[in-house]
Amino acid sequence: MTSQGTMNGKVALVTGGSRGIGAATALRLAREGAHVAVTYVRGKEAAEDVVRGIEALGRRGLALCADSSDAVEAGGVADRVVAEFGRLDVLVNNAGVGVLGPLDSLSLADVDRVLAVNVRGVFLASRSAAPHLGDGGRIITIGTCMTQRVPGPGGTLYATSKSALIGLTKALARELGDRGITANIVHPGPIDTDMNPADGPYAPGQAAMTAVGRFGAADEVASMVAYLAGSEAGYVTGAEFAVDGGHAA
């Protein structure tokens, strides 16, 4: 039996939705009533687990293998979702990679890969989704607290790539606003995930940089995404939202 939610009947696509913030977001949107497709590259089993969680909530789920670094796959993912579900209402650009290290240690291959996934992939997915979105459509992109405050060395490439998404978000808001489509970006702080666990070796220093003195949970980021995806956020666009525990305070 399905529960009533604010997104009943809508279809969402969450890139990189097999784990962490992406998985939490996919499940939260399903709880709000949406049918949800998630993309993955290597985490097929994890993506299928997320789909089972979506279906347990009475929604339709779909796992798609789509590499955001591949221009063809990134640019065609929305079409694949529409072919399966018949519509698309929400795009969550969550897929991303982080390559950290001293400036002189970053290779050209590192630069190309990070920009391909974090910038080009988001641009192409958004361009792919835009023709399918109608009035009330949403594009929500996951940035990082490092666009607001870079607390130490090693973040040049990652911060560059994610900062580009602020400009993209504002431009999308202007370009699509007259169609009733909003575009916003969410900046997570230190979040407890497999990639950056709250009990990891660098966690104490990261937690100490926040105002609340702790890591956030993926569900806390997903809550912000769910708000921006819902009808109550129809007058919110071109905006940045920090879910960072006061990292940038």
PDB file of C-alpha atoms in Angstrom, residues 36-192:
ATOM      1  CA  VAL A  36      12.832   7.077  -8.900  1.00  0.00           C
ATOM      2  CA  ALA A  37      15.586   6.066 -11.312  1.00  0.00           C
ATOM      3  CA  VAL A  38      19.180   5.957 -10.097  1.00  0.00           C
ATOM      4  CA  THR A  39      22.377   5.724 -12.093  1.00  0.00           C
ATOM      5  CA  TYR A  40      25.510   3.854 -11.171  1.00  0.00           C
ATOM      6  CA  VAL A  41      28.865   2.969 -12.728  1.00  0.00           C
ATOM      7  CA  ARG A  42      30.379   0.153 -10.672  1.00  0.00           C
ATOM      8  CA  GLY A  43      27.898  -0.261  -7.819  1.00  0.00           C
ATOM      9  CA  LYS A  44      25.287  -2.428  -9.541  1.00  0.00           C
ATOM     10  CA  GLU A  45      24.403  -4.466  -6.459  1.00  0.00           C
ATOM     11  CA  ALA A  46      24.152  -1.350  -4.302  1.00  0.00           C
ATOM     12  CA  ALA A  47      21.958   0.352  -6.917  1.00  0.00           C
ATOM     13  CA  GLU A  48      19.693  -2.678  -7.037  1.00  0.00           C
ATOM     14  CA  ASP A  49      19.418  -2.551  -3.233  1.00  0.00           C
ATOM     15  CA  VAL A  50      18.274   1.063  -3.518  1.00  0.00           C
ATOM     16  CA  VAL A  51      15.691   0.055  -6.122  1.00  0.00           C
ATOM     17  CA  ARG A  52      14.378  -2.639  -3.803  1.00  0.00           C
ATOM     18  CA  GLY A  53      14.055  -0.012  -1.088  1.00  0.00           C
ATOM     19  CA  ILE A  54      12.136   2.255  -3.461  1.00  0.00           C
ATOM     20  CA  GLU A  55       9.820  -0.563  -4.460  1.00  0.00           C
ATOM     21  CA  ALA A  56       9.237  -1.508  -0.821  1.00  0.00           C
ATOM     22  CA  LEU A  57       7.731   1.960  -0.455  1.00  0.00           C
ATOM     23  CA  GLY A  58       5.252   1.174  -3.219  1.00  0.00           C
ATOM     24  CA  ARG A  59       7.014   3.167  -5.940  1.00  0.00           C
ATOM     25  CA  ARG A  60       8.653   2.124  -9.168  1.00  0.00           C
ATOM     26  CA  GLY A  61      12.434   2.049  -9.151  1.00  0.00           C
ATOM     27  CA  LEU A  62      15.003   1.702 -11.906  1.00  0.00           C
ATOM     28  CA  ALA A  63      18.780   1.252 -11.856  1.00  0.00           C
ATOM     29  CA  LEU A  64      20.635   2.457 -14.949  1.00  0.00           C
ATOM     30  CA  CYS A  65      24.318   1.944 -15.672  1.00  0.00           C
ATOM     31  CA  ALA A  66      25.414   5.376 -16.898  1.00  0.00           C
ATOM     32  CA  ASP A  67      28.882   6.866 -16.612  1.00  0.00           C
ATOM     33  CA  SER A  68      28.736  10.628 -16.078  1.00  0.00           C
ATOM     34  CA  SER A  69      32.242  10.935 -17.533  1.00  0.00           C
ATOM     35  CA  ASP A  70      30.972   9.547 -20.846  1.00  0.00           C
ATOM     36  CA  ALA A  71      29.447  12.329 -22.938  1.00  0.00           C
ATOM     37  CA  VAL A  72      27.005  10.022 -24.741  1.00  0.00           C
ATOM     38  CA  GLU A  73      25.793   8.291 -21.594  1.00  0.00           C
ATOM     39  CA  ALA A  74      25.510  11.505 -19.568  1.00  0.00           C
ATOM     40  CA  GLY A  75      23.703  13.242 -22.400  1.00  0.00           C
ATOM     41  CA  GLY A  76      21.206  10.449 -22.939  1.00  0.00           C
ATOM     42  CA  VAL A  77      20.279   9.394 -19.426  1.00  0.00           C
ATOM     43  CA  ALA A  78      17.103  11.484 -19.192  1.00  0.00           C
ATOM     44  CA  ASP A  79      15.835  10.001 -22.448  1.00  0.00           C
ATOM     45  CA  ARG A  80      16.276   6.518 -21.000  1.00  0.00           C
ATOM     46  CA  VAL A  81      14.258   7.440 -17.927  1.00  0.00           C
ATOM     47  CA  VAL A  82      11.444   8.925 -20.007  1.00  0.00           C
ATOM     48  CA  ALA A  83      11.409   5.841 -22.229  1.00  0.00           C
ATOM     49  CA  GLU A  84      10.798   3.716 -19.117  1.00  0.00           C
ATOM     50  CA  PHE A  85       8.505   5.973 -17.053  1.00  0.00           C
ATOM     51  CA  GLY A  86       6.905   8.191 -19.683  1.00  0.00           C
ATOM     52  CA  ARG A  87       7.929  11.448 -17.999  1.00  0.00           C
ATOM     53  CA  LEU A  88      10.575  13.212 -15.917  1.00  0.00           C
ATOM     54  CA  ASP A  89       9.889  15.831 -13.260  1.00  0.00           C
ATOM     55  CA  VAL A  90      13.022  16.053 -11.106  1.00  0.00           C
ATOM     56  CA  LEU A  91      16.713  15.734 -11.896  1.00  0.00           C
ATOM     57  CA  VAL A  92      19.170  15.447  -9.009  1.00  0.00           C
ATOM     58  CA  ASN A  93      22.740  15.873 -10.250  1.00  0.00           C
ATOM     59  CA  ASN A  94      24.508  13.951  -7.517  1.00  0.00           C
ATOM     60  CA  ALA A  95      27.197  11.935  -9.336  1.00  0.00           C
ATOM     61  CA  GLY A  96      30.647  13.313  -8.709  1.00  0.00           C
ATOM     62  CA  VAL A  97      34.263  12.435  -8.034  1.00  0.00           C
ATOM     63  CA  GLY A  98      36.769  14.003  -5.685  1.00  0.00           C
ATOM     64  CA  VAL A  99      40.481  14.037  -6.414  1.00  0.00           C
ATOM     65  CA  LEU A 100      42.395  15.833  -3.692  1.00  0.00           C
ATOM     66  CA  GLY A 101      46.077  16.547  -3.449  1.00  0.00           C
ATOM     67  CA  PRO A 102      48.797  19.166  -3.833  1.00  0.00           C
ATOM     68  CA  LEU A 103      48.602  21.223  -7.007  1.00  0.00           C
ATOM     69  CA  ASP A 104      51.775  19.760  -8.476  1.00  0.00           C
ATOM     70  CA  SER A 105      50.575  16.187  -7.878  1.00  0.00           C
ATOM     71  CA  LEU A 106      47.460  16.484 -10.036  1.00  0.00           C
ATOM     72  CA  SER A 107      47.904  14.993 -13.478  1.00  0.00           C
ATOM     73  CA  LEU A 108      46.185  16.094 -16.672  1.00  0.00           C
ATOM     74  CA  ALA A 109      44.232  12.837 -16.500  1.00  0.00           C
ATOM     75  CA  ASP A 110      42.988  13.851 -13.032  1.00  0.00           C
ATOM     76  CA  VAL A 111      41.900  17.244 -14.352  1.00  0.00           C
ATOM     77  CA  ASP A 112      40.110  15.759 -17.345  1.00  0.00           C
ATOM     78  CA  ARG A 113      38.304  13.116 -15.276  1.00  0.00           C
ATOM     79  CA  VAL A 114      37.109  15.464 -12.537  1.00  0.00           C
ATOM     80  CA  LEU A 115      35.896  18.116 -14.967  1.00  0.00           C
ATOM     81  CA  ALA A 116      34.245  15.473 -17.163  1.00  0.00           C
ATOM     82  CA  VAL A 117      32.201  14.053 -14.291  1.00  0.00           C
ATOM     83  CA  ASN A 118      31.638  17.066 -12.053  1.00  0.00           C
ATOM     84  CA  VAL A 119      31.059  19.723 -14.716  1.00  0.00           C
ATOM     85  CA  ARG A 120      30.464  18.319 -18.194  1.00  0.00           C
ATOM     86  CA  GLY A 121      28.392  15.408 -16.907  1.00  0.00           C
ATOM     87  CA  VAL A 122      26.131  17.734 -14.908  1.00  0.00           C
ATOM     88  CA  PHE A 123      25.757  20.102 -17.867  1.00  0.00           C
ATOM     89  CA  LEU A 124      24.862  17.256 -20.240  1.00  0.00           C
ATOM     90  CA  ALA A 125      22.429  15.599 -17.827  1.00  0.00           C
ATOM     91  CA  SER A 126      20.704  18.937 -17.271  1.00  0.00           C
ATOM     92  CA  ARG A 127      20.529  19.593 -21.001  1.00  0.00           C
ATOM     93  CA  SER A 128      19.157  16.094 -21.518  1.00  0.00           C
ATOM     94  CA  ALA A 129      16.492  16.581 -18.856  1.00  0.00           C
ATOM     95  CA  ALA A 130      15.366  20.103 -19.778  1.00  0.00           C
ATOM     96  CA  PRO A 131      13.181  19.223 -22.802  1.00  0.00           C
ATOM     97  CA  HIS A 132      11.274  16.661 -20.725  1.00  0.00           C
ATOM     98  CA  LEU A 133      10.606  18.865 -17.694  1.00  0.00           C
ATOM     99  CA  GLY A 134       7.319  20.702 -17.528  1.00  0.00           C
ATOM    100  CA  ASP A 135       5.867  23.357 -15.241  1.00  0.00           C
ATOM    101  CA  GLY A 136       7.002  22.454 -11.736  1.00  0.00           C
ATOM    102  CA  GLY A 137      10.132  20.714 -12.999  1.00  0.00           C
ATOM    103  CA  ARG A 138      13.181  20.736 -10.779  1.00  0.00           C
ATOM    104  CA  ILE A 139      16.946  20.545 -11.317  1.00  0.00           C
ATOM    105  CA  ILE A 140      18.870  20.139  -8.068  1.00  0.00           C
ATOM    106  CA  THR A 141      22.635  19.833  -8.077  1.00  0.00           C
ATOM    107  CA  ILE A 142      24.884  18.634  -5.269  1.00  0.00           C
ATOM    108  CA  GLY A 143      27.857  20.944  -4.754  1.00  0.00           C
ATOM    109  CA  THR A 144      30.164  21.085  -1.744  1.00  0.00           C
ATOM    110  CA  CYS A 145      30.977  23.255   1.253  1.00  0.00           C
ATOM    111  CA  MET A 146      34.386  23.772  -0.383  1.00  0.00           C
ATOM    112  CA  THR A 147      32.806  26.259  -2.778  1.00  0.00           C
ATOM    113  CA  GLN A 148      32.105  28.433   0.261  1.00  0.00           C
ATOM    114  CA  ARG A 149      35.226  27.839   2.315  1.00  0.00           C
ATOM    115  CA  VAL A 150      38.378  25.868   1.494  1.00  0.00           C
ATOM    116  CA  PRO A 151      39.891  25.125   4.899  1.00  0.00           C
ATOM    117  CA  GLY A 152      43.262  23.826   3.763  1.00  0.00           C
ATOM    118  CA  PRO A 153      45.483  22.854   0.830  1.00  0.00           C
ATOM    119  CA  GLY A 154      44.756  20.038  -1.598  1.00  0.00           C
ATOM    120  CA  GLY A 155      41.330  21.077  -2.845  1.00  0.00           C
ATOM    121  CA  THR A 156      42.141  23.125  -5.952  1.00  0.00           C
ATOM    122  CA  LEU A 157      40.705  20.759  -8.562  1.00  0.00           C
ATOM    123  CA  TYR A 158      37.662  19.628  -6.597  1.00  0.00           C
ATOM    124  CA  ALA A 159      36.718  23.152  -5.516  1.00  0.00           C
ATOM    125  CA  THR A 160      37.167  24.413  -9.075  1.00  0.00           C
ATOM    126  CA  SER A 161      34.859  21.779 -10.504  1.00  0.00           C
ATOM    127  CA  LYS A 162      32.115  22.257  -7.936  1.00  0.00           C
ATOM    128  CA  SER A 163      32.318  26.052  -8.082  1.00  0.00           C
ATOM    129  CA  ALA A 164      31.508  25.868 -11.790  1.00  0.00           C
ATOM    130  CA  LEU A 165      28.160  24.339 -10.838  1.00  0.00           C
ATOM    131  CA  ILE A 166      27.106  27.530  -9.061  1.00  0.00           C
ATOM    132  CA  GLY A 167      27.278  29.454 -12.322  1.00  0.00           C
ATOM    133  CA  LEU A 168      25.542  26.632 -14.177  1.00  0.00           C
ATOM    134  CA  THR A 169      22.734  26.572 -11.618  1.00  0.00           C
ATOM    135  CA  LYS A 170      22.120  30.309 -11.811  1.00  0.00           C
ATOM    136  CA  ALA A 171      22.158  30.236 -15.606  1.00  0.00           C
ATOM    137  CA  LEU A 172      19.720  27.298 -15.687  1.00  0.00           C
ATOM    138  CA  ALA A 173      17.401  29.179 -13.363  1.00  0.00           C
ATOM    139  CA  ARG A 174      17.329  32.123 -15.769  1.00  0.00           C
ATOM    140  CA  GLU A 175      17.006  30.007 -18.899  1.00  0.00           C
ATOM    141  CA  LEU A 176      14.269  27.680 -17.664  1.00  0.00           C
ATOM    142  CA  GLY A 177      12.378  29.903 -15.239  1.00  0.00           C
ATOM    143  CA  ASP A 178       9.754  31.035 -17.730  1.00  0.00           C
ATOM    144  CA  ARG A 179       8.744  27.381 -18.119  1.00  0.00           C
ATOM    145  CA  GLY A 180       8.115  27.027 -14.382  1.00  0.00           C
ATOM    146  CA  ILE A 181      11.304  25.016 -13.869  1.00  0.00           C
ATOM    147  CA  THR A 182      13.597  25.786 -10.941  1.00  0.00           C
ATOM    148  CA  ALA A 183      17.317  25.099 -10.516  1.00  0.00           C
ATOM    149  CA  ASN A 184      19.141  25.129  -7.183  1.00  0.00           C
ATOM    150  CA  ILE A 185      22.368  23.816  -5.680  1.00  0.00           C
ATOM    151  CA  VAL A 186      22.939  22.176  -2.286  1.00  0.00           C
ATOM    152  CA  HIS A 187      26.354  22.338  -0.608  1.00  0.00           C
ATOM    153  CA  PRO A 188      26.918  19.474   1.857  1.00  0.00           C
ATOM    154  CA  GLY A 189      29.559  19.743   4.533  1.00  0.00           C
ATOM    155  CA  PRO A 190      31.311  16.702   6.025  1.00  0.00           C
ATOM    156  CA  ILE A 191      28.745  13.914   5.599  1.00  0.00           C
ATOM    157  CA  ASP A 192      29.049  10.404   7.018  1.00  0.00           C
TER     158      ASP A 192
END
